[in-house]
CSV table of C-alpha atoms in Angstrom, one decimal:
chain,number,residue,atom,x,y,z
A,1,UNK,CA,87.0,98.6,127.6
A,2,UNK,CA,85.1,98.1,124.0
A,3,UNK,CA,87.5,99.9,122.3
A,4,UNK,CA,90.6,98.1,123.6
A,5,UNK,CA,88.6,94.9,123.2
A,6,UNK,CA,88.0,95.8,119.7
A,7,UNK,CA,91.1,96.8,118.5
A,8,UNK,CA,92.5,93.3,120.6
A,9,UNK,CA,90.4,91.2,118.5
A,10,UNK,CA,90.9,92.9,114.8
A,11,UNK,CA,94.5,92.9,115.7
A,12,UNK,CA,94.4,88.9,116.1
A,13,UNK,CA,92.2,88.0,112.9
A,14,UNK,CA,94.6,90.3,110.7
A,15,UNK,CA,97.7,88.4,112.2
A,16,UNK,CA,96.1,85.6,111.8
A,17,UNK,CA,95.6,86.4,107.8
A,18,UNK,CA,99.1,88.2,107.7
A,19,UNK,CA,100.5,85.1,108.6
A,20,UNK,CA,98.8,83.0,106.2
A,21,UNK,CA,99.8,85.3,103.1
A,22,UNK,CA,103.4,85.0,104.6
A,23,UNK,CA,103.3,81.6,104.2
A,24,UNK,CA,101.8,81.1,101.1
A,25,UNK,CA,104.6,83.6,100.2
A,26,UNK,CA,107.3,81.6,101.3
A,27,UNK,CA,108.7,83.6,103.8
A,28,UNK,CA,110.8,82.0,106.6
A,29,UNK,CA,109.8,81.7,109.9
A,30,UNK,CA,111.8,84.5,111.1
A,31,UNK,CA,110.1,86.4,108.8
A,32,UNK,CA,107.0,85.3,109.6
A,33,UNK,CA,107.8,85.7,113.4
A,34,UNK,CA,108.3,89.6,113.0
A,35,UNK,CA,105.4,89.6,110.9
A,36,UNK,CA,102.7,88.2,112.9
A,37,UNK,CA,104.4,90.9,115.9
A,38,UNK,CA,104.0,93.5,113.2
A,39,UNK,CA,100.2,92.5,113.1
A,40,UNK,CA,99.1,92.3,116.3
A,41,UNK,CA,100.6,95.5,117.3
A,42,UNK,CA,99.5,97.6,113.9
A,43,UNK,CA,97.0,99.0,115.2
A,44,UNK,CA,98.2,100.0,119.0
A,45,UNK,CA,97.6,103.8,118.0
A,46,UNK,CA,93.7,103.7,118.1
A,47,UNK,CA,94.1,102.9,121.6
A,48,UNK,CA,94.6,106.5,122.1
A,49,UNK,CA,91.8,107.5,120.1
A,50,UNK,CA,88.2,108.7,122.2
A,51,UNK,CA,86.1,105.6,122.2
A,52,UNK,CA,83.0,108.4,121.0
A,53,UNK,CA,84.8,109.2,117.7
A,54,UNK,CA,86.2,105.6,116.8
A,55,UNK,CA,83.0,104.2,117.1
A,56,UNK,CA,80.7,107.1,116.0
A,57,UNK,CA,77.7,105.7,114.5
A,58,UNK,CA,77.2,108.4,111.9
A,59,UNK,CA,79.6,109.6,109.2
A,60,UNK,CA,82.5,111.6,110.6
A,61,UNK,CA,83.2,115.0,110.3
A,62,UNK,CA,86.4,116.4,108.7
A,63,UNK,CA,87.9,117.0,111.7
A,64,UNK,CA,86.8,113.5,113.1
A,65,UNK,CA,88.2,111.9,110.6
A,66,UNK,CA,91.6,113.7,110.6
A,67,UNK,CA,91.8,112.6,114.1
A,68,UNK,CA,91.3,108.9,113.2
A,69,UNK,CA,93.7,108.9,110.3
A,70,UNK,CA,95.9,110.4,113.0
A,71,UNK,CA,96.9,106.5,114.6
A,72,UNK,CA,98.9,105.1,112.4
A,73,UNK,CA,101.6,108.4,113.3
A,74,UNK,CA,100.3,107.6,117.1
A,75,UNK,CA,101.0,103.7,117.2
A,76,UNK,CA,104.6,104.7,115.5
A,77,UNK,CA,106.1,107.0,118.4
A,78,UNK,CA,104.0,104.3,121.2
A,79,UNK,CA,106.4,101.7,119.6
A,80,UNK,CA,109.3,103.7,119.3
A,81,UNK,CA,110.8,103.6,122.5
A,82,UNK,CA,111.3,99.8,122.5
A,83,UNK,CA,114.6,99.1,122.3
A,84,UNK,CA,115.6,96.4,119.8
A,85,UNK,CA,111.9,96.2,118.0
A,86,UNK,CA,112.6,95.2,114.3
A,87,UNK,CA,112.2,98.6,112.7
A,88,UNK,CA,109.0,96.4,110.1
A,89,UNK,CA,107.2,96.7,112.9
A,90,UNK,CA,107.3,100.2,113.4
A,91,UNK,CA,107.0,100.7,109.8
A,92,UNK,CA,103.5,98.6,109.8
A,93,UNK,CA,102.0,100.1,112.3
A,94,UNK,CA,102.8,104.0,110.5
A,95,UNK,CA,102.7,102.5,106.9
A,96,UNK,CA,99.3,100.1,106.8
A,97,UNK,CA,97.1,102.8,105.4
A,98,UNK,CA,99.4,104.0,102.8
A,99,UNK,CA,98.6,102.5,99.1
A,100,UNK,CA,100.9,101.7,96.6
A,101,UNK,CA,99.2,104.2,94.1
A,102,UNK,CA,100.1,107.2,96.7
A,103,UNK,CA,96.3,107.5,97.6
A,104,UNK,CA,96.9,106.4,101.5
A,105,UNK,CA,98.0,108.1,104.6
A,106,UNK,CA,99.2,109.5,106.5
A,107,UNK,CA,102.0,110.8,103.7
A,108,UNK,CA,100.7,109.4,100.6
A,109,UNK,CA,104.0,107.0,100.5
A,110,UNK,CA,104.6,105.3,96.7
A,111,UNK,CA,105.0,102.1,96.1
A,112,UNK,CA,108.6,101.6,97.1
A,113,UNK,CA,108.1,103.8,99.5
A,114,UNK,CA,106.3,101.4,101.8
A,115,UNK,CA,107.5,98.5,103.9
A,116,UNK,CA,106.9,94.9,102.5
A,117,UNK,CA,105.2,93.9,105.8
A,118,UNK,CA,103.2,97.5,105.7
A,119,UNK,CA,101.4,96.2,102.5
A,120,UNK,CA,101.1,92.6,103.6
A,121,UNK,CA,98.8,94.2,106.7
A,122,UNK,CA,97.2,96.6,104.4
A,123,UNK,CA,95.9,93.8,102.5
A,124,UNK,CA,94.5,91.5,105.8
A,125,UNK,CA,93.7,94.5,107.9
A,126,UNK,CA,91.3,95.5,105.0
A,127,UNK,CA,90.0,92.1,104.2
A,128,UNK,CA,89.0,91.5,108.0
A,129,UNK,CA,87.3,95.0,108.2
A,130,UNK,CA,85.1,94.6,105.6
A,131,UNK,CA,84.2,91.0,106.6
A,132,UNK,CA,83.7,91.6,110.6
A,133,UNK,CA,80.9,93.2,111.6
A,134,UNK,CA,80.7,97.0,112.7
A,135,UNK,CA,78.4,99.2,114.8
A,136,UNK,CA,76.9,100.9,111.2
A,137,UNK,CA,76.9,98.0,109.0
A,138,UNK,CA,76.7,94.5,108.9
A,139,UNK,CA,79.6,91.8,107.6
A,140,UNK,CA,80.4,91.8,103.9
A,141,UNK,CA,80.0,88.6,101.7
A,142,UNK,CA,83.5,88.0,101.3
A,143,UNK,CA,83.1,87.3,97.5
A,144,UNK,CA,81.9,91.4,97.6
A,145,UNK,CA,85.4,92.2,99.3
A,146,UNK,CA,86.9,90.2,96.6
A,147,UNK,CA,85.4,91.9,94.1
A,148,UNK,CA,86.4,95.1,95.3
A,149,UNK,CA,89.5,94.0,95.4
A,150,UNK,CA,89.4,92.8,92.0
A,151,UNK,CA,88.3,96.5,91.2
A,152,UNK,CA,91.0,98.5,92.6
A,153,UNK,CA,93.4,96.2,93.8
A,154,UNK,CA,96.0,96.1,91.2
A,155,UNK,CA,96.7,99.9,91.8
A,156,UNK,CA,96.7,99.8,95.8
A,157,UNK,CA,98.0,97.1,96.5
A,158,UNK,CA,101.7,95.2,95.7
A,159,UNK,CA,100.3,93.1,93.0
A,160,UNK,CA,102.5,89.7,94.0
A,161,UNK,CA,100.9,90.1,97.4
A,162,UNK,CA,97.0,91.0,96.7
A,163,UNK,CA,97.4,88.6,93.5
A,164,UNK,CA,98.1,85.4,95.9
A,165,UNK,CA,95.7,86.5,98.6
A,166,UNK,CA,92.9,87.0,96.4
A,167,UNK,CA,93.4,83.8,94.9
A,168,UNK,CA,94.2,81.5,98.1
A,169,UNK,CA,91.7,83.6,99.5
A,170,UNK,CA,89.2,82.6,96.8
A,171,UNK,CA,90.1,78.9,97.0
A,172,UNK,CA,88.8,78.2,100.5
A,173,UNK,CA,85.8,78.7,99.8
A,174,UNK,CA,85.6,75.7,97.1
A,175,UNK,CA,82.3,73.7,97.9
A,176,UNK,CA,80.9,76.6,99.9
A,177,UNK,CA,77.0,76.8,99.8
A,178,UNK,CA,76.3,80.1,99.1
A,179,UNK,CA,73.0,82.4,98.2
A,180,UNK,CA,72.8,84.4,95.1
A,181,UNK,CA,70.9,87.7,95.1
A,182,UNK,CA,68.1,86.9,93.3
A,183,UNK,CA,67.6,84.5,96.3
A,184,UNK,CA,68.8,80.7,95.3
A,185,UNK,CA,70.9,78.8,96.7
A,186,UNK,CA,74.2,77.1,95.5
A,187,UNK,CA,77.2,75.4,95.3
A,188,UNK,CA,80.7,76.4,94.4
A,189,UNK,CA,81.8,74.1,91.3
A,190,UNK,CA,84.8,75.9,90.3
A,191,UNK,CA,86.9,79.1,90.4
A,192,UNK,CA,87.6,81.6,87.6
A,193,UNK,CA,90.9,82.8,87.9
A,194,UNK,CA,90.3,85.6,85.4
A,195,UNK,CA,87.1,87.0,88.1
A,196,UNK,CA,87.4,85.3,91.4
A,197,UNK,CA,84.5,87.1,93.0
A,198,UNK,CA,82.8,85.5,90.1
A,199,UNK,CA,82.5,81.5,90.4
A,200,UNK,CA,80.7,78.8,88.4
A,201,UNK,CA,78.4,77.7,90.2
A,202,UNK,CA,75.5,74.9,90.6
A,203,UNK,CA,71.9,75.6,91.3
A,204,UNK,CA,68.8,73.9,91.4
A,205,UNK,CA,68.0,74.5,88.2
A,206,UNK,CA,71.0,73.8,86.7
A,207,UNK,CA,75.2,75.1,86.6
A,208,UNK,CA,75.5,79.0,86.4
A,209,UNK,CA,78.8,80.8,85.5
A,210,UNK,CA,78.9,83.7,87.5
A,211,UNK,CA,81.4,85.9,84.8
A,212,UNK,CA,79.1,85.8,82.1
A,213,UNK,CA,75.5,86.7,84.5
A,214,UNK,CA,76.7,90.1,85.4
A,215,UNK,CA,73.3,91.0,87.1
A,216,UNK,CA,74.0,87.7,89.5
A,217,UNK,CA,76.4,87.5,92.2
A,218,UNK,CA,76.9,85.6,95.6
A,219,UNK,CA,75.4,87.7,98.4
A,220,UNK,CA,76.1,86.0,101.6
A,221,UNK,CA,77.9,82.6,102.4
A,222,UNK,CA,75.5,79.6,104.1
């Protein structure tokens, strides 16, 4: 039951952001109808996946984790005796670990290798991961996911797509109260398009800008 409940509600917050990147790409509703079925079902394979691996507190073995990597190939052939499924929903659910920069899996798929909608769900599944809590680790600050993002993101992920998620992304959190980790609070003034994880900020004791204090950062939202 917790894993099926689990999966169920990760399915539904990375539809929920796969849907919203669709639209702030522009993509028509028929589009974005496929692609919010291509969420929720991305993940269908880790249903049959033992509940005392998936959610093993301690770091998996090598053969653990060859089994987990094993769902996105598991989910494919669950989905592929639906007749009539659009075939971007079978490519999500096999595709949404692969990276553009061939470091993915299951079979280290290039760039234009991978499905549009694959890297669209690559992009929210990770986002929601890091943000959700999980039985060996707290939530991440999302401006910590961004900046990991920020990091690596260029050579994982389709640059059009991460490039407008990080930034729309960014942008809702405008006016957020946040605390820095040396402990003060503030308040989002501004973003900076060049470092997003890295805002100018106002504190008590004055306006901070968050690029150019690299030992400060935003460590949690308020």
């Amino acid at each position: 039951r917790k894993i099926v409940d689990s999966i169920y509600a990760h399915s539904i917050n990375v539809a929920l952001i796969s849907i919203e990147l669709g639209r702030w790409l522009k993509f028509s509703d028929e589009d974005l109808a496929i692609l919010i079925s291509a969420a929720l079902l991305h993940d269908i394979g880790k249903s049959e996946i033992p509940e005392e691996v998936l959610y093993k507190l301690d770091r998996y073995t090598e053969e653990e984790f060859a089994l987990v990597k094993k769902h996105p190939e598991i989910g494919f052939h669950i989905l592929r005796p639906f007749d009539g499924l659009d075939p971007r929903i079978l490519d999500a659910a096999r595709m949404h670990h692969e990276r553009c920069d061939g470091s993915g899996y299951p079979n280290r798929l290039q760039f234009h290798q991978i499905s549009d909608f694959a890297q669209i769900i690559a992009i929210a599944d990770v986002y929601d991961a890091m943000t959700a809590a999980r039985s060996h680790r707290a939530p991440l600050c999302p401006f910590q996911v961004i900046a990991d993002f920020e990091l690596e993101g260029l050579q994982k992920y389709n640059p059009k797509y991460i490039l407008t998620f990080l930034e729309r992304i960014a942008y809702t959190y405008q006016n957020n109260r946040v605390r820095l980790n040396d402990g003060r609070s503030a308040n989002i003034l501004m973003l900076n398009r060049q470092f997003l994880s890295r805002p100018i900020v106002e504190t008590e004791d004055g306006t901070l800008d968050l690029s150019k204090t690299p030992n400060l950062k935003i460590q949690m939202l308020l």
